PDB file of C-alpha atoms in Angstrom:
ATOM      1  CA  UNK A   1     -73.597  36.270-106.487  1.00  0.00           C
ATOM      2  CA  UNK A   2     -76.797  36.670-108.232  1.00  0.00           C
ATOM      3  CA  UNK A   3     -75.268  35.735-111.774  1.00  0.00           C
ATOM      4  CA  UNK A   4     -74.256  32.374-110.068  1.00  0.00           C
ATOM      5  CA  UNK A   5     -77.811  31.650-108.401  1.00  0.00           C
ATOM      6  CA  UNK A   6     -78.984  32.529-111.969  1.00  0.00           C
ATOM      7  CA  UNK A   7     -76.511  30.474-114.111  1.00  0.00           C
ATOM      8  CA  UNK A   8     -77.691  27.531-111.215  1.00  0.00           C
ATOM      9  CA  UNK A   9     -81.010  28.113-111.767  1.00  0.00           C
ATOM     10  CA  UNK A  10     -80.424  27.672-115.259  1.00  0.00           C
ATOM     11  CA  UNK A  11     -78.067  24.581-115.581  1.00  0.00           C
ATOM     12  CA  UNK A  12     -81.419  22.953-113.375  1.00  0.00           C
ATOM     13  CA  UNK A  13     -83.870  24.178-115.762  1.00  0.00           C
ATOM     14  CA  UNK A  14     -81.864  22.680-118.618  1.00  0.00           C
ATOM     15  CA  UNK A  15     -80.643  19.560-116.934  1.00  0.00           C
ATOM     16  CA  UNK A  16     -84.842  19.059-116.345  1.00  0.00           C
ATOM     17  CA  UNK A  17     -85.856  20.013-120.053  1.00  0.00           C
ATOM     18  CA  UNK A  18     -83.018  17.537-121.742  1.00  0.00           C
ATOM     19  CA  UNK A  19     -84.201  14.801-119.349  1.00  0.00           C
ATOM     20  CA  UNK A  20     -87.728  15.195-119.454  1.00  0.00           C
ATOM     21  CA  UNK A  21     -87.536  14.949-123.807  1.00  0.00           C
ATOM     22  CA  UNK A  22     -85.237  12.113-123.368  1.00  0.00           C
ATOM     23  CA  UNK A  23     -87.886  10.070-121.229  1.00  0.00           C
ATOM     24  CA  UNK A  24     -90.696  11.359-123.851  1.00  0.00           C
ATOM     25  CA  UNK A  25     -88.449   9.960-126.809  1.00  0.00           C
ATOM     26  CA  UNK A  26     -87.657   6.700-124.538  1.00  0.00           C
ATOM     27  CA  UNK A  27     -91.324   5.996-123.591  1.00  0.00           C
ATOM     28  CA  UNK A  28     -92.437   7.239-127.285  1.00  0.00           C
ATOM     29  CA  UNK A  29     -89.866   4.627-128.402  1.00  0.00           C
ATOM     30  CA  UNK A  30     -91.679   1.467-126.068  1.00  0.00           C
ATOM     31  CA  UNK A  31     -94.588   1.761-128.087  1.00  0.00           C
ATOM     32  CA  UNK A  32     -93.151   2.146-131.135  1.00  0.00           C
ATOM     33  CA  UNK A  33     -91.015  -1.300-130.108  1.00  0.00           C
ATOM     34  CA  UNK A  34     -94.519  -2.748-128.382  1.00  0.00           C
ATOM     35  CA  UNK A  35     -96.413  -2.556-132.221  1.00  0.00           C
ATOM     36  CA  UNK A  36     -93.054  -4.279-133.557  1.00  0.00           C
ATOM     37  CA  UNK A  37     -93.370  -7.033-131.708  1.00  0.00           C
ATOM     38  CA  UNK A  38     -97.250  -7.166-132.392  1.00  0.00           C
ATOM     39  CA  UNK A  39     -96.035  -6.498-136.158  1.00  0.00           C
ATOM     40  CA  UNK A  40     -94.004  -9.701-136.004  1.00  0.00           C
ATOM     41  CA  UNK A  41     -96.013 -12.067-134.412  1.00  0.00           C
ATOM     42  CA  UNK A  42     -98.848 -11.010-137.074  1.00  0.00           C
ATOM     43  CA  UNK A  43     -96.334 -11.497-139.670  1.00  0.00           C
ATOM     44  CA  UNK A  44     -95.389 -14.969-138.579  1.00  0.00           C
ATOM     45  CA  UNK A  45     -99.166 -16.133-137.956  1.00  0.00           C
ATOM     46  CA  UNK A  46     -99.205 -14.982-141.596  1.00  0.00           C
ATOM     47  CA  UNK A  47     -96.197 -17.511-142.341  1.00  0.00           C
ATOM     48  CA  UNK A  48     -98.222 -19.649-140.884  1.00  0.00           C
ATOM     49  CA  UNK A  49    -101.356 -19.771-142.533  1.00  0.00           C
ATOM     50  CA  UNK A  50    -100.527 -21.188-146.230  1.00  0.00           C
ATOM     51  CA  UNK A  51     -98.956 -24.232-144.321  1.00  0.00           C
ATOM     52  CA  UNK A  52    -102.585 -25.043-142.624  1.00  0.00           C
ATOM     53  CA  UNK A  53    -104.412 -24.380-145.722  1.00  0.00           C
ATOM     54  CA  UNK A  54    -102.304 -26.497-147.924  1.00  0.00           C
ATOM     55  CA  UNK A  55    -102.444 -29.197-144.897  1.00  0.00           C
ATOM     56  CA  UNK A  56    -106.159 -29.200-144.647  1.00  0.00           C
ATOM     57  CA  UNK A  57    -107.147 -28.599-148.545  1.00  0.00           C
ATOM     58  CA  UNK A  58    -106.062 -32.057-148.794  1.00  0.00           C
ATOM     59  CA  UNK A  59    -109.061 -33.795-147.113  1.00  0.00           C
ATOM     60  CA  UNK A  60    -112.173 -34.180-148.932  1.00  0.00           C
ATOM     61  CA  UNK A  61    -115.169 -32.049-148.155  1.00  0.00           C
ATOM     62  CA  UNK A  62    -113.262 -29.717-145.679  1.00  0.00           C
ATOM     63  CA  UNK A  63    -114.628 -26.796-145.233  1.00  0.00           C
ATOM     64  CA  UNK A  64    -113.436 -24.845-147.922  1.00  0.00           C
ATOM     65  CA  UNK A  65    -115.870 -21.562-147.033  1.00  0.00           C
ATOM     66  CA  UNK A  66    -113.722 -21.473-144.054  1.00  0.00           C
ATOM     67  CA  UNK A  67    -110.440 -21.794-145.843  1.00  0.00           C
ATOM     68  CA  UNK A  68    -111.017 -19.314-148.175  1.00  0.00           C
ATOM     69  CA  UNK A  69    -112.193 -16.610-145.467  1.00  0.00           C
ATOM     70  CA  UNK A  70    -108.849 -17.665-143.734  1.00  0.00           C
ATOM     71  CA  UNK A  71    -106.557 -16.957-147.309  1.00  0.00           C
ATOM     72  CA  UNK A  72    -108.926 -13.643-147.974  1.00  0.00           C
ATOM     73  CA  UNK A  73    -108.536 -12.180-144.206  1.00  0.00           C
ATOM     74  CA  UNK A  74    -104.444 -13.091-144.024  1.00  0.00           C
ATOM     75  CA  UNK A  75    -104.732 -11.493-148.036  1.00  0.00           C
ATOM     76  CA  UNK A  76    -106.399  -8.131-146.448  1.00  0.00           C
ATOM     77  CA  UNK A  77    -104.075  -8.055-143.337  1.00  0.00           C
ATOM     78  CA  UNK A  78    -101.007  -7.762-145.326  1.00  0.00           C
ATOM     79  CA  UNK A  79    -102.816  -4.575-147.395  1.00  0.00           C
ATOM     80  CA  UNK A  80    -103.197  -2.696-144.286  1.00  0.00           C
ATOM     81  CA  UNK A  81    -101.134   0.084-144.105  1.00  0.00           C
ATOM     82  CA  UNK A  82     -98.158   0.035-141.552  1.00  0.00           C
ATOM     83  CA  UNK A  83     -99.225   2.842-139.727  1.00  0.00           C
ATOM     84  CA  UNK A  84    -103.043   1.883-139.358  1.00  0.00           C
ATOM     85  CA  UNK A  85    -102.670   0.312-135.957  1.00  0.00           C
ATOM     86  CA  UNK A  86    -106.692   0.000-135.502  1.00  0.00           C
ATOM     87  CA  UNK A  87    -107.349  -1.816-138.801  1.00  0.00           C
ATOM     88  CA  UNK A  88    -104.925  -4.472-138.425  1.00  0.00           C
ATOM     89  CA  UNK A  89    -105.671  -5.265-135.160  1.00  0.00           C
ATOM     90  CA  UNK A  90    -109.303  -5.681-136.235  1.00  0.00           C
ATOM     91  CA  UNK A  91    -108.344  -7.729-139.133  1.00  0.00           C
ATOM     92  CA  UNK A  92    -106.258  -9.713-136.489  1.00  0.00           C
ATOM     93  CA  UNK A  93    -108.814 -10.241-134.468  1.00  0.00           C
ATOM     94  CA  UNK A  94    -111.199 -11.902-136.817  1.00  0.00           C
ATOM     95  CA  UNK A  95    -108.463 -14.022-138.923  1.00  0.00           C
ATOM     96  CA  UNK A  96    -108.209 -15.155-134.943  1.00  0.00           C
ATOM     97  CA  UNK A  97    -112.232 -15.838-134.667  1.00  0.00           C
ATOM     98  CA  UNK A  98    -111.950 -17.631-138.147  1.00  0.00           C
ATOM     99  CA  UNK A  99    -108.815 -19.242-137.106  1.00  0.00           C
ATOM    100  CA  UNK A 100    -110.425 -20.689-134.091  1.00  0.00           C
ATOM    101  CA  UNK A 101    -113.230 -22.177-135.743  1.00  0.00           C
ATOM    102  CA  UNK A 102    -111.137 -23.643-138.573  1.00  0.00           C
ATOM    103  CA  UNK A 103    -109.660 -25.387-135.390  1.00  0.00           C
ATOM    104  CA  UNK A 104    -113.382 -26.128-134.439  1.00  0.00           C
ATOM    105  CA  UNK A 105    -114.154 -27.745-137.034  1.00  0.00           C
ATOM    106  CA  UNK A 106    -111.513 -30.311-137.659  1.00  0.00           C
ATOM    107  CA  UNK A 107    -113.302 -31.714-134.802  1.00  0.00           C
ATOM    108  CA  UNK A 108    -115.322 -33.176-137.519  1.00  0.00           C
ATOM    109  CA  UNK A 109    -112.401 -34.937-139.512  1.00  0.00           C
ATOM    110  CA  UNK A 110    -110.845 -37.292-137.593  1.00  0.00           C
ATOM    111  CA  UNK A 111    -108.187 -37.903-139.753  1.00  0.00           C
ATOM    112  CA  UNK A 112    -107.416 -34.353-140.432  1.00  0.00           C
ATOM    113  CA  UNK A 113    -107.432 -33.774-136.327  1.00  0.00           C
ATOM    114  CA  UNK A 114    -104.475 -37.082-136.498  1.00  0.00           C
ATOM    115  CA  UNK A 115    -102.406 -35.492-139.019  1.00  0.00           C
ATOM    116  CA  UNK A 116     -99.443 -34.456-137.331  1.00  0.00           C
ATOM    117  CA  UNK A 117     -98.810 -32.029-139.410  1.00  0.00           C
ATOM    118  CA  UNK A 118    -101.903 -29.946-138.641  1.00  0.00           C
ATOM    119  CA  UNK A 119    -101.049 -30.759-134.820  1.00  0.00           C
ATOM    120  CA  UNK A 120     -97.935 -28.769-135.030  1.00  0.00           C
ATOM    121  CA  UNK A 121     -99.430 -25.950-137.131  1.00  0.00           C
ATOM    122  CA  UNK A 122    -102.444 -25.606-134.636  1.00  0.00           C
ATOM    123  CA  UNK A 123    -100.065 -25.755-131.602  1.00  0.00           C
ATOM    124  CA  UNK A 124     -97.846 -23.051-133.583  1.00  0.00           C
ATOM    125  CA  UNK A 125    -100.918 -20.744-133.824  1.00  0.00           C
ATOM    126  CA  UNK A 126    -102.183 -21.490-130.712  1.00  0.00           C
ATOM    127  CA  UNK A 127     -98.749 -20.061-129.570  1.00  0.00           C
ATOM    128  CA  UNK A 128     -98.500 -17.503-132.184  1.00  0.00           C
ATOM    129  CA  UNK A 129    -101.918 -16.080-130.620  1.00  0.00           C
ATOM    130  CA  UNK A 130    -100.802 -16.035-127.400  1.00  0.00           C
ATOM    131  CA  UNK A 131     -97.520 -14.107-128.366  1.00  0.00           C
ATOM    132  CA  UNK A 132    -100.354 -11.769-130.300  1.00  0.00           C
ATOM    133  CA  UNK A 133    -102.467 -11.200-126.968  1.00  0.00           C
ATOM    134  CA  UNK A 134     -99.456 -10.952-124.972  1.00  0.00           C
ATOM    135  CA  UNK A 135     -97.563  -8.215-127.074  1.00  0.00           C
ATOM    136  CA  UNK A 136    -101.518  -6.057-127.332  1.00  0.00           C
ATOM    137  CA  UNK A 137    -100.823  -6.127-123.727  1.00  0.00           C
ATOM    138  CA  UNK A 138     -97.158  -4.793-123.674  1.00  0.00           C
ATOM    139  CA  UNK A 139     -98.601  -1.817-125.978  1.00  0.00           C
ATOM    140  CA  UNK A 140    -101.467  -0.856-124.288  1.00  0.00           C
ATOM    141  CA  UNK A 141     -99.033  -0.731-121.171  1.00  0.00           C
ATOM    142  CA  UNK A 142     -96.574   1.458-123.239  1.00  0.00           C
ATOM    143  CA  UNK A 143     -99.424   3.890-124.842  1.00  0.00           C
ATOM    144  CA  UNK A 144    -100.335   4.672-121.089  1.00  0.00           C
ATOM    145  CA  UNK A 145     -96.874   5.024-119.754  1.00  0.00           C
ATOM    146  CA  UNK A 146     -96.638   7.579-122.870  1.00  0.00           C
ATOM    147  CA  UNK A 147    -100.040   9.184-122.070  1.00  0.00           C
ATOM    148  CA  UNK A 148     -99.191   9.939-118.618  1.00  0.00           C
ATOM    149  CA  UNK A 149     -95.940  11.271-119.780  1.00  0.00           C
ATOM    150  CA  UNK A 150     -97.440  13.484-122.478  1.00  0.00           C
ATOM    151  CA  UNK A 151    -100.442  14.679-120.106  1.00  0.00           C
ATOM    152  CA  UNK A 152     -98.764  14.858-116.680  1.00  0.00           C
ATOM    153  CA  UNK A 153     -97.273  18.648-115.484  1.00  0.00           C
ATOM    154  CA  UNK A 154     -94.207  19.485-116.084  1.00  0.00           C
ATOM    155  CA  UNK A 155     -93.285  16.767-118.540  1.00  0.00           C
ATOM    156  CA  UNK A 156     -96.576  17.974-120.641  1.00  0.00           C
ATOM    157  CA  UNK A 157     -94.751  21.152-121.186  1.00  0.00           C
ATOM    158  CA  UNK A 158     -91.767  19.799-123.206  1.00  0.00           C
ATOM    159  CA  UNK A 159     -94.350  17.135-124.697  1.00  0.00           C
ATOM    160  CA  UNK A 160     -96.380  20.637-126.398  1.00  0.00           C
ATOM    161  CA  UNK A 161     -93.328  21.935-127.423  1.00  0.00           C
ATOM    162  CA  UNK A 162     -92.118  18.867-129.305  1.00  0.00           C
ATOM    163  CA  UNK A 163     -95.580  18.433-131.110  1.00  0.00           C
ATOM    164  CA  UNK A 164     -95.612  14.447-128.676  1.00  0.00           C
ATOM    165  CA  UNK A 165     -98.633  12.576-129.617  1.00  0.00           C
ATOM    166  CA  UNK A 166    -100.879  10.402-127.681  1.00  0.00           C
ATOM    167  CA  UNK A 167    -101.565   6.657-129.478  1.00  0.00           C
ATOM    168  CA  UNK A 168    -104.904   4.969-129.602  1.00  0.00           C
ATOM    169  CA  UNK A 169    -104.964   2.575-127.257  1.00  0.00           C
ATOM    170  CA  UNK A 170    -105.821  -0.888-129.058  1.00  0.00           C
ATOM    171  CA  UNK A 171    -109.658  -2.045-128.217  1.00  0.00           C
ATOM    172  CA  UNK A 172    -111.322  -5.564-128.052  1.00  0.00           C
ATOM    173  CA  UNK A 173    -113.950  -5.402-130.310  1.00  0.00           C
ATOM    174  CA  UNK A 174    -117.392  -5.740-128.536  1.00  0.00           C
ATOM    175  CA  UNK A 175    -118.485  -8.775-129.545  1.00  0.00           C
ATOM    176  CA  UNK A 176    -115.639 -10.278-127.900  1.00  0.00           C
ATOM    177  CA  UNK A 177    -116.685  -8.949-124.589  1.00  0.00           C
ATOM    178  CA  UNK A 178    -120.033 -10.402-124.525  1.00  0.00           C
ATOM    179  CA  UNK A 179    -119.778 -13.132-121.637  1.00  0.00           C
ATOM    180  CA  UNK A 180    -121.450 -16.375-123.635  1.00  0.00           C
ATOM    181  CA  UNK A 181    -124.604 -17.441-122.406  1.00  0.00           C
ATOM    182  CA  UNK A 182    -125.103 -20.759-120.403  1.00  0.00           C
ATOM    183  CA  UNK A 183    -127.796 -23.096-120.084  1.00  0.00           C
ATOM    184  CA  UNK A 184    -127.386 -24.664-116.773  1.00  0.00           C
ATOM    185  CA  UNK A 185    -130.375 -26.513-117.713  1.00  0.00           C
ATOM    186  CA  UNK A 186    -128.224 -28.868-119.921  1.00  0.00           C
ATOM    187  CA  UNK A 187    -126.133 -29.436-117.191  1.00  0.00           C
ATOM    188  CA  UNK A 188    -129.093 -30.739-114.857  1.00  0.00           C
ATOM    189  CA  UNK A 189    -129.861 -32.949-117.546  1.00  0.00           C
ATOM    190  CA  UNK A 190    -126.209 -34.450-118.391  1.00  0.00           C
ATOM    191  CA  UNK A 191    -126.296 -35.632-114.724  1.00  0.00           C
ATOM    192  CA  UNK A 192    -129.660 -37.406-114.709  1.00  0.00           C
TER     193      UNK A 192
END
């Protein structure tokens, strides 16, 4: 009787250790899928990008400082290294600042701001960035299902074992959450 409370004991202990790797190799596999989809939408903004320069080269006097910051930035985010998660995304997220005032400034050329051509590309990025903000989202989410996996008790046990490792979450850079300062004094004025 005691060998079959034993053998019991044991089929448990085994049915818990296969299951609990399975759901760290699952969840370790989200994230892994989460930075692919990050991976791709970076790779088509990149697709993207000598399209709008070739589209806006073509009117005079454009801002060509901001052009060439856009070609250099796209030129350094391809010469990250796959696995350097924190460096692309800071890349990424100024080749977005510089993208969004290359979109500022066409403000300035009417004819440029027309072009349909530059419509659809802006629209594409605009949706492209989205996608971007969307998928940091999806593998933040997936680094802390994976953290709690790898930190909570028992499942922390078989995560030891099998050498699991927690990801770096990915960070908005501060500058980006400074809340921009308003006059309201302008306002008052506007309404005189």
């Amino acid at each position: 009787m005691l060998w079959i409370i034993l053998i019991i004991v044991l089929a448990i202990l085994v049915i818990w250790y296969v299951s609990a790797y399975n759901g760290l190799i699952k969840t370790r596999t989200y994230v892994q899928e989460s930075w692919s989809q990050i991976d791709v939408q970076l790779k088509r903004r990149n697709d993207l990008i000598p399209n709008l320069v070739s589209t806006t080269k073509g009117y005079a006097n454009y801002e060509q400082g901001t052009l060439k910051k856009v070609v250099e930035l796209r030129n350094q985010l391809t010469a990250i290294p796959a696995d350097d998660h924190q460096q692309t995304m800071a890349v990424s997220n100024e080749l977005s600042t510089t993208l969004r005032s290359l979109f500022a400034l066409s403000e300035n050329y009417p004819d440029l701001k027309a072009n349909t051509q530059f419509k659809e590309l802006m629209e594409e990025l605009t949706n492209t960035e989205n996608k971007i903000a969307y998928s940091r989202q999806l593998y933040n989410s997936s680094v802390a299902n994976l953290t709690v996996k790898i930190q909570s008790f028992p499942s922390n046990i078989v995560a030891k074992i099998h050498h699991f490792q927690e990801n770096e979450y990915l960070q908005v850079p501060e500058e980006e959450k400074t809340t921009p300062k308003v006059n309201f004094d302008d306002f008052n004025q506007s309404d005189k």
